[in-house]
Amino acid sequence: MLEITIDGIKTKVSENTTILIAAKNIGIKIPTLCNLKLEEYFLNNHATCRMCVVEVDKRDGLYPACSTVCWEGMNVVTNSSEIIQIRKNILELLISNHPKDCLTCSKSGECELQKLTQEFRLKEVRFDGERNHFKSEYSESIIRDPEKCIMCRRCETMCNKVQTCGVLSAVNRGFRSVVSTVYGNDLDKTVCTFCGQCVSVCPVGALHERDYTWEVMQALANPSKKVIVQVAPAVRVALGEEFGMEVGLNVEKKIVAALKKMGFDGVFDTTWAADLTIMEEATELKERLEGYLLGNKKIKLPILTSCCPAWVNFIEHNFPNLLDIPSTSKSPQQMFSAVAKNIWASNIGIERENLIVISVMPCLAKKYEASRIEFVKNGNRDTDISISTRELANMIRYFNIDFNAIEGQKFDSPMGEYTGAGIIFGRTGGVLEAALRTAYEGITGEELKDISVLKIDKSKGLIIKKINIGSKELKIGVAHGLGNARKLLEEVESGKEQYHAIEIMACHDGCVGGGGQPFIHGKTEILDKRLEALNRIDEGCKLRKSHENPYIKKLYEEYFDYPCSAKAKVLLHTKFIKK
């Protein structure tokens, strides 16, 4: 331990602790824009914004607190009149090269540059000169506005070190420097997965989601269309945060009531479709395992779950040689929409073109997924519009709904009934655990009485576990975060490790940490609370296995016959494309 002094307060810190962390530990706040803990192993400390400069041992020059490691006897001053003036100068220079459209900026109210401006009581900017001008870029999921980039490089660290996608990087030098893509290409011309994690960490509005709120409003106002909505599992344990509620609180019934008040003709649960996904995916797992054990050399293992569209995009770009091993089952979003447009619409006597399906997702990649050509029939999408948890929060505010006070309601039936297996789709390990609950009974012919034997607990990104199903021992892998996914897939591709089944989620902790969820500003403990909330919902469900859902059973009896039937293959399965 090292003994140091900060603003006259003596404290002890371990080796390799930065001044910024040491100060935070004793309650001293040092402003920063670029520093952020992104995951357990990754810290963005490029020291580019210089807002955290401090005086050390009365030496000449100032030191960036975020990247300066403490040494024995260090004496730090964090707030002198000189330091405050320098920080104010830095802030003014940043603002002088920044657009002044704060009133209409998507990050208004959440912008860290805006908050620092308020903290410094900045009323005028003395510097008025040339400003950088860059072209904005639009994709289905993410909008890039480089003119707002402050070169904090958080997005670069997230994209390159955490997610290992390598899409974003600092380019140019000096005044013209900016974070961009290779040759300034649009995101859909790169290997971007649209996971949205860059959006989650951007402190300003340089990266933000493409907002479809007003398209939803227009749909609701169209009397010739029937508009329904589906809500993903992870949304219900995060939305309350937008309204000052306890982190992890299940606001499922309040969401339903709010959506009904907005005028949706049907409010359904994507969790119902998660149960449907498990019926197909668990059947694929069972069939592949049985074929493999019988010595069929054509069987491809491991089977990979395919519910996360960012992860699907990742494997299409980076591991084209492995495209024959993922499950071909569609994601719950797309299964729900396929059933709604092709079966439910027919049952209530309307054409699919007159039914508009909206999805509320914790994920920005779902916006991209909805636009994929394989999910479009005669120019009509299965999922018409996908909005994020944050966009739903904004819609609730637009409608002046008191979310804290509103009385809850149940999801509409039949596409609103779910089991505990469906609800854990929203957290890492949940999809594979849900599939194993159903596959266990299909493989052994016995009832699974103790669900906890299959429990897949969260780890620091990569879980390798052996599970017994009857007399068979299965080796499974679970990864959350695309950097961890890359490690797992490189083992599979090289033949170094043999797995039977793998689950991958693009985001930290799975969908609870999705790019469309309320911003957590580096507080990963929030994700833990959301994850545990989903586990509590699962434990409280009367039915905890997807094949026990009576409405799923009825759907197979009336339409699909059985899982992975010819009819199911047409409507509930998809294909993957080498990119």
XYZ file of C-alpha atoms in Angstrom:
579
model
C 0.000 0.000 0.000
C 1.147 3.533 -0.805
C 0.485 6.568 1.374
C -0.487 9.708 -0.530
C -2.103 13.066 0.234
C -4.961 14.557 -1.805
C -6.158 18.079 -0.966
C -4.621 17.710 2.492
C -6.271 14.351 3.191
C -3.921 11.432 3.807
C -5.010 8.082 2.368
C -3.578 4.691 1.420
C -3.979 3.123 -1.992
C -2.745 -0.035 -3.667
C -0.132 0.008 -6.414
C -1.267 0.984 -9.928
C -4.154 3.077 -8.563
C -4.708 6.278 -10.539
C -5.142 9.664 -8.893
C -8.728 9.793 -10.198
C -9.687 6.528 -8.455
C -7.823 7.464 -5.281
C -9.663 10.784 -5.098
C -13.019 9.141 -5.767
C -12.404 6.653 -2.939
C -12.201 9.492 -0.396
C -15.108 11.465 -1.829
C -13.195 14.044 -3.868
C -14.726 14.639 -7.276
C -12.485 15.373 -10.250
C -14.342 16.206 -13.492
C -13.698 14.024 -16.535
C -15.202 13.356 -19.948
C -13.073 10.577 -21.391
C -12.488 8.298 -18.403
C -14.922 5.406 -17.990
C -14.779 1.855 -16.703
C -16.274 -0.168 -19.546
C -16.054 -3.703 -18.129
C -14.109 -5.529 -15.420
C -10.923 -5.560 -17.448
C -11.220 -2.411 -19.552
C -10.799 1.251 -18.692
C -10.889 4.138 -21.134
C -8.077 6.412 -19.949
C -6.639 7.973 -23.100
C -6.370 11.260 -21.168
C -7.620 13.152 -24.198
C -10.130 15.581 -22.669
C -7.681 16.920 -19.983
C -10.578 17.990 -17.758
C -9.095 15.954 -14.897
C -5.719 17.732 -14.715
C -4.265 18.143 -11.209
C -1.118 19.505 -9.563
C 1.361 16.905 -8.253
C 4.180 17.593 -5.742
C 4.240 21.260 -6.826
C 5.957 20.250 -10.055
C 5.756 22.297 -13.240
C 2.869 21.341 -15.491
C -0.323 19.510 -14.637
C -1.003 15.779 -14.665
C -4.101 13.979 -16.006
C -5.606 12.269 -12.951
C -7.191 9.495 -15.029
C -3.871 8.098 -16.304
C -1.360 9.130 -13.656
C -0.545 6.265 -11.276
C 0.068 7.102 -7.613
C 3.511 6.810 -6.015
C 4.639 6.770 -2.402
C 4.410 10.176 -0.713
C 2.589 11.829 -3.632
C 0.958 15.154 -2.740
C -1.942 16.089 -5.027
C -3.936 19.305 -5.332
C -7.139 18.811 -7.322
C -8.779 22.242 -7.052
C -6.740 25.408 -7.030
C -7.805 28.640 -8.712
C -5.255 27.939 -11.475
C -6.565 24.403 -12.072
C -10.183 25.547 -12.140
C -9.340 28.260 -14.661
C -7.482 25.790 -16.896
C -10.427 23.368 -16.789
C -12.762 26.217 -17.687
C -10.518 27.106 -20.652
C -10.548 23.468 -21.827
C -14.329 23.346 -21.532
C -14.734 26.567 -23.511
C -12.425 25.272 -26.243
C -14.438 22.034 -26.493
C -17.678 23.965 -26.756
C -16.246 26.403 -29.320
C -15.825 23.453 -31.704
C -19.200 21.900 -30.853
C -22.637 22.388 -32.484
C -25.017 24.574 -30.473
C -28.152 22.487 -31.060
C -28.504 21.310 -27.469
C -32.259 21.884 -27.430
C -32.834 19.326 -30.186
C -29.882 17.004 -29.539
C -30.807 13.389 -28.790
C -28.496 13.430 -25.752
C -29.952 16.609 -24.241
C -30.388 16.055 -20.517
C -28.018 13.044 -20.620
C -25.031 14.841 -22.162
C -21.946 14.865 -19.952
C -20.527 17.929 -21.724
C -23.784 19.750 -21.026
C -23.648 18.745 -17.344
C -20.072 19.985 -16.959
C -21.063 23.285 -18.563
C -23.763 23.656 -15.915
C -21.382 22.683 -13.090
C -18.877 25.329 -14.208
C -21.680 27.898 -14.527
C -20.441 28.640 -18.035
C -22.503 31.504 -19.473
C -20.364 32.483 -22.431
C -17.619 31.087 -24.647
C -14.774 33.522 -25.292
C -13.302 31.595 -28.204
C -14.852 32.047 -31.598
C -13.020 30.592 -34.569
C -13.057 27.844 -37.157
C -15.192 24.796 -36.391
C -14.861 21.262 -37.710
C -17.489 20.100 -40.206
C -18.132 16.411 -40.866
C -20.945 14.603 -42.640
C -23.542 12.861 -40.465
C -24.239 9.228 -41.259
C -27.471 7.281 -40.851
C -28.063 3.548 -40.583
C -31.134 1.555 -39.535
C -29.871 1.442 -35.946
C -27.253 4.107 -35.245
C -26.649 7.700 -36.297
C -23.100 9.061 -36.310
C -22.726 12.832 -35.930
C -18.925 13.398 -35.963
C -19.268 17.169 -35.520
C -20.250 16.454 -31.906
C -17.275 14.157 -31.298
C -15.078 15.405 -28.434
C -12.388 12.744 -29.016
C -12.928 11.042 -25.664
C -12.430 7.752 -27.575
C -14.707 5.758 -25.288
C -16.469 4.325 -28.332
C -13.110 3.324 -29.814
C -12.113 1.438 -26.663
C -15.507 -0.244 -26.459
C -15.518 -1.240 -30.143
C -11.880 -2.369 -30.368
C -10.954 -3.750 -26.948
C -14.241 -4.910 -25.431
C -16.228 -5.968 -28.506
C -13.172 -6.552 -30.770
C -15.104 -5.351 -33.840
C -12.509 -2.790 -34.969
C -14.997 -0.423 -36.597
C -14.130 2.906 -34.923
C -10.762 4.612 -34.617
C -9.231 8.039 -34.180
C -8.179 9.494 -37.551
C -6.413 12.671 -38.706
C -4.260 14.844 -36.475
C -4.578 18.042 -34.517
C -7.660 20.174 -35.076
C -9.061 17.787 -37.723
C -8.865 14.688 -35.519
C -12.082 12.741 -35.047
C -13.247 9.190 -34.346
C -14.423 7.623 -37.587
C -14.670 4.432 -39.626
C -12.154 3.233 -42.219
C -12.203 5.720 -45.139
C -15.200 7.353 -43.408
C -17.482 4.554 -44.650
C -21.075 4.346 -43.435
C -21.562 1.847 -40.616
C -23.530 -0.550 -42.817
C -20.486 -0.701 -45.139
C -18.245 -1.837 -42.266
C -18.145 -4.877 -39.963
C -20.336 -3.043 -37.425
C -22.711 -5.406 -35.595
C -25.029 -2.565 -34.442
C -24.763 -3.818 -30.861
C -25.066 -0.176 -29.763
C -22.441 -0.373 -27.035
C -20.658 2.621 -28.581
C -23.892 4.593 -28.159
C -24.108 3.503 -24.519
C -20.711 4.997 -23.662
C -20.692 8.147 -25.832
C -20.830 11.133 -23.437
C -22.338 13.469 -26.043
C -24.558 13.086 -29.119
C -21.835 11.988 -31.541
C -23.302 8.480 -31.527
C -26.977 7.914 -30.887
C -29.739 5.539 -31.816
C -31.977 6.147 -34.796
C -35.230 7.292 -33.226
C -38.471 5.855 -34.626
C -40.786 7.381 -32.022
C -42.654 9.574 -34.475
C -43.088 6.745 -36.962
C -44.842 4.845 -34.155
C -46.994 7.919 -33.421
C -47.997 8.139 -37.085
C -48.936 4.447 -37.109
C -51.112 4.881 -34.014
C -52.858 7.842 -35.659
C -53.673 5.863 -38.837
C -57.299 4.615 -38.599
C -56.835 2.128 -41.459
C -54.148 0.128 -39.623
C -54.289 -2.204 -36.648
C -51.219 -1.568 -34.486
C -49.896 -4.069 -31.956
C -46.756 -4.071 -29.820
C -44.473 -6.695 -28.293
C -42.240 -6.054 -25.262
C -38.946 -7.906 -24.663
C -38.136 -9.574 -21.307
C -35.281 -7.243 -20.286
C -37.306 -4.050 -20.814
C -39.515 -4.642 -17.758
C -36.593 -4.638 -15.297
C -34.949 -1.468 -16.669
C -37.653 0.977 -17.775
C -38.498 2.029 -14.214
C -35.044 3.604 -13.886
C -36.112 6.264 -16.390
C -38.770 7.375 -13.900
C -36.684 7.304 -10.730
C -37.826 3.860 -9.621
C -35.727 1.241 -7.886
C -33.154 -0.437 -10.144
C -34.377 -3.862 -11.234
C -38.020 -3.246 -10.301
C -40.369 -5.310 -12.495
C -42.712 -2.761 -14.116
C -44.258 -5.221 -16.586
C -47.885 -4.406 -15.740
C -47.271 -0.648 -15.778
C -45.753 -0.989 -19.264
C -48.873 -2.778 -20.493
C -51.159 -0.124 -19.000
C -49.108 2.716 -20.507
C -49.087 1.126 -23.986
C -52.838 0.537 -23.846
C -53.357 4.164 -22.860
C -51.364 5.210 -25.939
C -53.884 3.397 -28.127
C -52.226 0.144 -29.198
C -54.766 -2.409 -30.414
C -52.889 -5.268 -28.751
C -50.119 -5.374 -26.168
C -48.216 -8.652 -26.205
C -45.053 -10.141 -24.726
C -41.974 -11.166 -26.689
C -41.390 -13.627 -23.835
C -44.197 -15.727 -25.313
C -42.164 -15.919 -28.515
C -39.066 -16.804 -26.461
C -40.929 -19.939 -25.376
C -41.698 -20.621 -29.037
C -38.017 -20.117 -29.909
C -37.027 -22.684 -27.293
C -39.389 -25.258 -28.787
C -37.511 -24.970 -32.081
C -34.010 -24.480 -30.691
C -34.228 -27.256 -28.078
C -35.520 -29.624 -30.774
C -32.555 -28.734 -32.989
C -30.224 -29.389 -30.047
C -31.854 -32.764 -29.327
C -31.758 -33.861 -32.988
C -28.122 -32.849 -33.446
C -26.992 -34.519 -30.234
C -28.783 -37.756 -31.035
C -27.376 -37.816 -34.573
C -23.883 -37.032 -33.319
C -24.004 -39.811 -30.718
C -25.156 -42.255 -33.402
C -22.019 -41.447 -35.369
C -23.494 -39.228 -38.098
C -20.411 -37.384 -39.399
C -22.531 -34.737 -41.131
C -23.899 -33.416 -37.847
C -22.365 -30.070 -36.927
C -21.627 -29.307 -33.285
C -21.612 -27.203 -31.236
C -25.032 -25.735 -31.835
C -24.988 -21.958 -31.306
C -27.982 -19.952 -30.126
C -29.101 -17.355 -32.669
C -31.371 -14.956 -30.749
C -28.986 -11.975 -30.637
C -28.866 -10.123 -33.999
C -25.617 -8.310 -33.158
C -23.965 -11.655 -32.479
C -25.418 -13.086 -35.717
C -23.953 -10.130 -37.623
C -20.626 -10.726 -35.843
C -20.336 -14.363 -36.924
C -21.426 -13.521 -40.493
C -18.575 -10.997 -40.760
C -15.852 -12.730 -38.768
C -16.413 -16.490 -38.878
C -17.977 -17.370 -42.247
C -16.588 -20.927 -41.966
C -18.854 -21.533 -38.950
C -22.166 -20.414 -40.458
C -23.462 -23.976 -40.628
C -23.431 -24.489 -36.851
C -25.775 -21.813 -35.391
C -29.383 -22.749 -34.751
C -31.508 -21.598 -37.679
C -34.326 -20.582 -35.327
C -35.356 -16.945 -35.675
C -35.039 -14.616 -32.716
C -38.100 -14.158 -30.470
C -38.731 -10.713 -32.016
C -38.914 -12.192 -35.503
C -40.839 -15.316 -34.460
C -43.474 -13.167 -32.787
C -43.815 -10.936 -35.833
C -43.932 -13.883 -38.261
C -46.745 -15.506 -36.263
C -48.587 -12.199 -35.851
C -48.406 -11.262 -39.539
C -49.057 -14.715 -41.024
C -51.315 -16.496 -38.510
C -52.845 -14.081 -35.989
C -53.751 -11.465 -38.634
C -55.506 -14.132 -40.693
C -57.391 -15.377 -37.624
C -58.819 -11.922 -36.936
C -59.599 -11.353 -40.615
C -57.111 -8.702 -41.747
C -54.347 -8.658 -44.360
C -50.786 -8.672 -43.085
C -50.201 -5.318 -44.792
C -52.864 -3.763 -42.537
C -51.231 -5.029 -39.344
C -48.350 -2.980 -37.968
C -46.090 -4.779 -35.504
C -44.002 -2.604 -33.173
C -41.345 -4.093 -30.898
C -39.904 -2.585 -27.717
C -36.390 -3.924 -27.324
C -33.378 -3.354 -25.049
C -31.255 -3.535 -28.186
C -30.307 -1.311 -31.122
C -29.375 -4.297 -33.307
C -33.072 -5.244 -33.318
C -33.705 -2.172 -35.506
C -31.179 -3.571 -37.976
C -32.608 -7.097 -37.657
C -36.121 -5.898 -38.540
C -34.757 -4.551 -41.849
C -32.984 -7.761 -42.938
C -34.267 -8.857 -46.336
C -35.116 -12.384 -45.173
C -37.684 -10.886 -42.786
C -39.472 -8.889 -45.502
C -42.321 -10.358 -47.555
C -43.407 -8.555 -50.736
C -41.989 -5.308 -49.398
C -43.759 -5.676 -46.039
C -41.601 -6.230 -42.961
C -42.539 -8.790 -40.331
C -41.445 -6.334 -37.621
C -42.394 -2.912 -38.941
C -40.661 -0.749 -36.325
C -38.378 -1.540 -33.397
C -37.887 1.011 -30.631
C -35.606 0.921 -27.600
C -36.378 1.048 -23.882
C -35.265 4.685 -23.926
C -37.614 5.518 -26.782
C -40.534 3.922 -24.908
C -39.692 6.094 -21.895
C -39.833 9.168 -24.128
C -43.188 8.087 -25.571
C -44.613 7.702 -22.070
C -43.513 11.278 -21.365
C -44.979 12.545 -24.664
C -48.359 11.095 -23.664
C -48.058 12.756 -20.236
C -48.568 9.413 -18.481
C -47.701 9.318 -14.772
C -45.773 6.062 -14.941
C -45.205 5.870 -11.196
C -48.924 6.141 -10.416
C -50.500 4.202 -13.300
C -52.423 1.031 -12.368
C -50.956 -2.077 -13.958
C -52.641 -4.422 -16.450
C -51.909 -7.862 -17.877
C -50.585 -8.575 -21.367
C -53.201 -9.528 -23.933
C -53.725 -13.202 -24.701
C -52.693 -15.534 -26.271
C -49.334 -13.979 -27.216
C -48.804 -12.617 -23.733
C -48.514 -15.805 -21.705
C -45.012 -16.959 -20.814
C -42.971 -19.316 -18.651
C -39.920 -18.658 -16.511
C -37.759 -20.127 -19.271
C -38.834 -17.366 -21.627
C -38.165 -14.572 -19.151
C -34.504 -15.503 -18.599
C -33.796 -14.861 -22.285
C -32.997 -11.341 -21.078
C -29.842 -12.323 -19.178
C -26.621 -14.058 -20.081
C -26.879 -17.849 -19.958
C -30.662 -17.706 -20.013
C -31.277 -18.848 -23.587
C -29.132 -21.952 -23.249
C -30.492 -22.727 -19.797
C -34.059 -22.465 -21.114
C -33.193 -24.722 -24.068
C -31.632 -27.314 -21.754
C -34.760 -27.385 -19.543
C -36.774 -28.525 -22.550
C -34.064 -30.622 -24.208
C -33.509 -32.514 -20.940
C -37.021 -33.940 -20.967
C -36.911 -34.605 -24.719
C -33.602 -36.483 -24.493
C -34.141 -38.433 -21.262
C -37.897 -38.943 -21.447
C -37.997 -37.989 -17.766
C -39.419 -34.986 -15.960
C -36.858 -32.383 -14.897
C -37.801 -31.877 -11.251
C -34.848 -29.812 -10.059
C -34.351 -26.914 -12.471
C -31.407 -25.605 -10.458
C -29.146 -28.434 -11.728
C -29.048 -26.661 -15.096
C -28.548 -23.166 -13.681
C -25.959 -21.131 -15.562
C -24.677 -18.394 -13.282
C -23.145 -15.200 -14.580
C -19.356 -14.972 -14.698
C -16.901 -12.309 -15.861
C -17.699 -12.852 -19.498
C -16.981 -16.491 -20.299
C -18.520 -19.585 -18.739
C -17.351 -23.112 -19.520
C -19.466 -25.741 -17.803
C -20.232 -29.450 -17.956
C -23.849 -30.495 -17.496
C -25.267 -33.999 -17.159
C -28.472 -34.781 -19.060
C -29.328 -38.329 -18.116
C -26.261 -40.414 -18.942
C -24.874 -37.796 -21.326
C -22.337 -35.159 -20.279
C -22.574 -31.937 -22.275
C -19.852 -29.329 -22.440
C -21.340 -25.879 -22.906
C -19.901 -22.427 -23.393
C -21.564 -19.121 -22.585
C -20.100 -15.759 -23.591
C -21.383 -12.226 -23.101
C -19.555 -9.462 -24.893
C -18.249 -9.988 -28.421
C -14.619 -10.020 -27.299
C -15.390 -13.105 -25.220
C -17.366 -14.553 -28.127
C -14.316 -14.201 -30.361
C -12.178 -16.205 -27.906
C -14.775 -18.971 -27.791
C -15.244 -19.143 -31.557
C -11.499 -19.167 -32.239
C -11.287 -22.277 -30.037
C -14.114 -23.913 -32.000
C -12.688 -22.942 -35.396
C -9.213 -24.236 -34.545
C -10.547 -27.460 -33.026
C -8.740 -26.672 -29.769
C -11.909 -27.187 -27.713
C -14.995 -29.312 -28.306
C -18.390 -28.040 -27.161
C -21.906 -29.393 -27.566
C -23.743 -26.066 -27.241
C -22.799 -22.392 -27.023
C -24.764 -19.277 -26.147
C -23.494 -15.846 -27.126
C -24.878 -12.427 -26.227
C -23.262 -9.341 -27.720
C -23.773 -7.150 -24.661
C -22.442 -7.296 -21.123
C -24.733 -9.505 -18.995
C -26.933 -10.112 -22.043
C -29.989 -8.073 -22.982
C -30.168 -6.357 -19.575
C -27.045 -4.486 -20.733
C -28.334 -3.846 -24.252
C -27.461 -0.729 -26.223
C -31.063 0.519 -26.001
C -31.390 0.320 -22.216
C -31.244 3.326 -19.830
C -27.669 4.615 -19.630
C -25.647 3.223 -16.709
C -22.543 5.469 -17.078
C -20.124 2.675 -16.169
C -22.091 1.445 -13.127
C -22.070 -2.273 -13.930
C -23.702 -3.092 -10.581
C -26.947 -1.829 -12.168
C -26.734 -4.685 -14.659
C -26.385 -7.185 -11.804
C -29.638 -5.917 -10.273
C -31.502 -6.144 -13.574
C -30.198 -9.684 -14.074
C -31.242 -10.808 -10.607
C -34.686 -9.296 -11.158
C -35.217 -11.577 -14.158
C -34.135 -14.560 -12.062
C -36.717 -13.645 -9.414
C -39.470 -13.454 -12.027
C -38.452 -16.889 -13.334
C -38.464 -18.373 -9.825
C -41.926 -16.931 -9.190
C -43.475 -18.423 -12.341
C -45.822 -21.377 -11.955
C -44.570 -22.785 -15.268
C -40.794 -22.697 -15.815
C -40.307 -24.782 -18.968
C -41.200 -23.515 -22.429
C -42.908 -26.741 -23.516
C -45.378 -26.312 -20.625
C -46.806 -23.067 -22.074
C -50.411 -24.025 -23.006
C -50.665 -21.384 -25.728
C -47.478 -22.649 -27.360
C -48.879 -26.190 -27.273
C -52.073 -24.973 -28.895
C -50.154 -23.195 -31.662
C -48.408 -26.433 -32.583
C -51.656 -28.404 -32.443
C -53.491 -25.950 -34.703
C -50.766 -24.838 -37.090
C -47.183 -26.160 -36.869
C -47.934 -29.830 -35.955
C -44.621 -30.268 -34.091
C -41.312 -28.421 -33.553
C -39.037 -28.217 -36.616
C -41.855 -29.469 -38.882
C -41.964 -28.394 -42.537
C -44.418 -25.610 -41.620
C -42.223 -24.467 -38.739
C -39.136 -24.431 -40.974
C -40.863 -22.030 -43.354
C -42.119 -19.529 -40.776
C -39.853 -19.886 -37.745
C -36.411 -20.498 -39.233
C -33.951 -18.400 -41.183
C -30.533 -18.532 -42.859
C -27.218 -16.789 -42.370
C -25.248 -14.845 -44.954
C -21.482 -14.625 -45.415
C -20.495 -10.946 -45.389
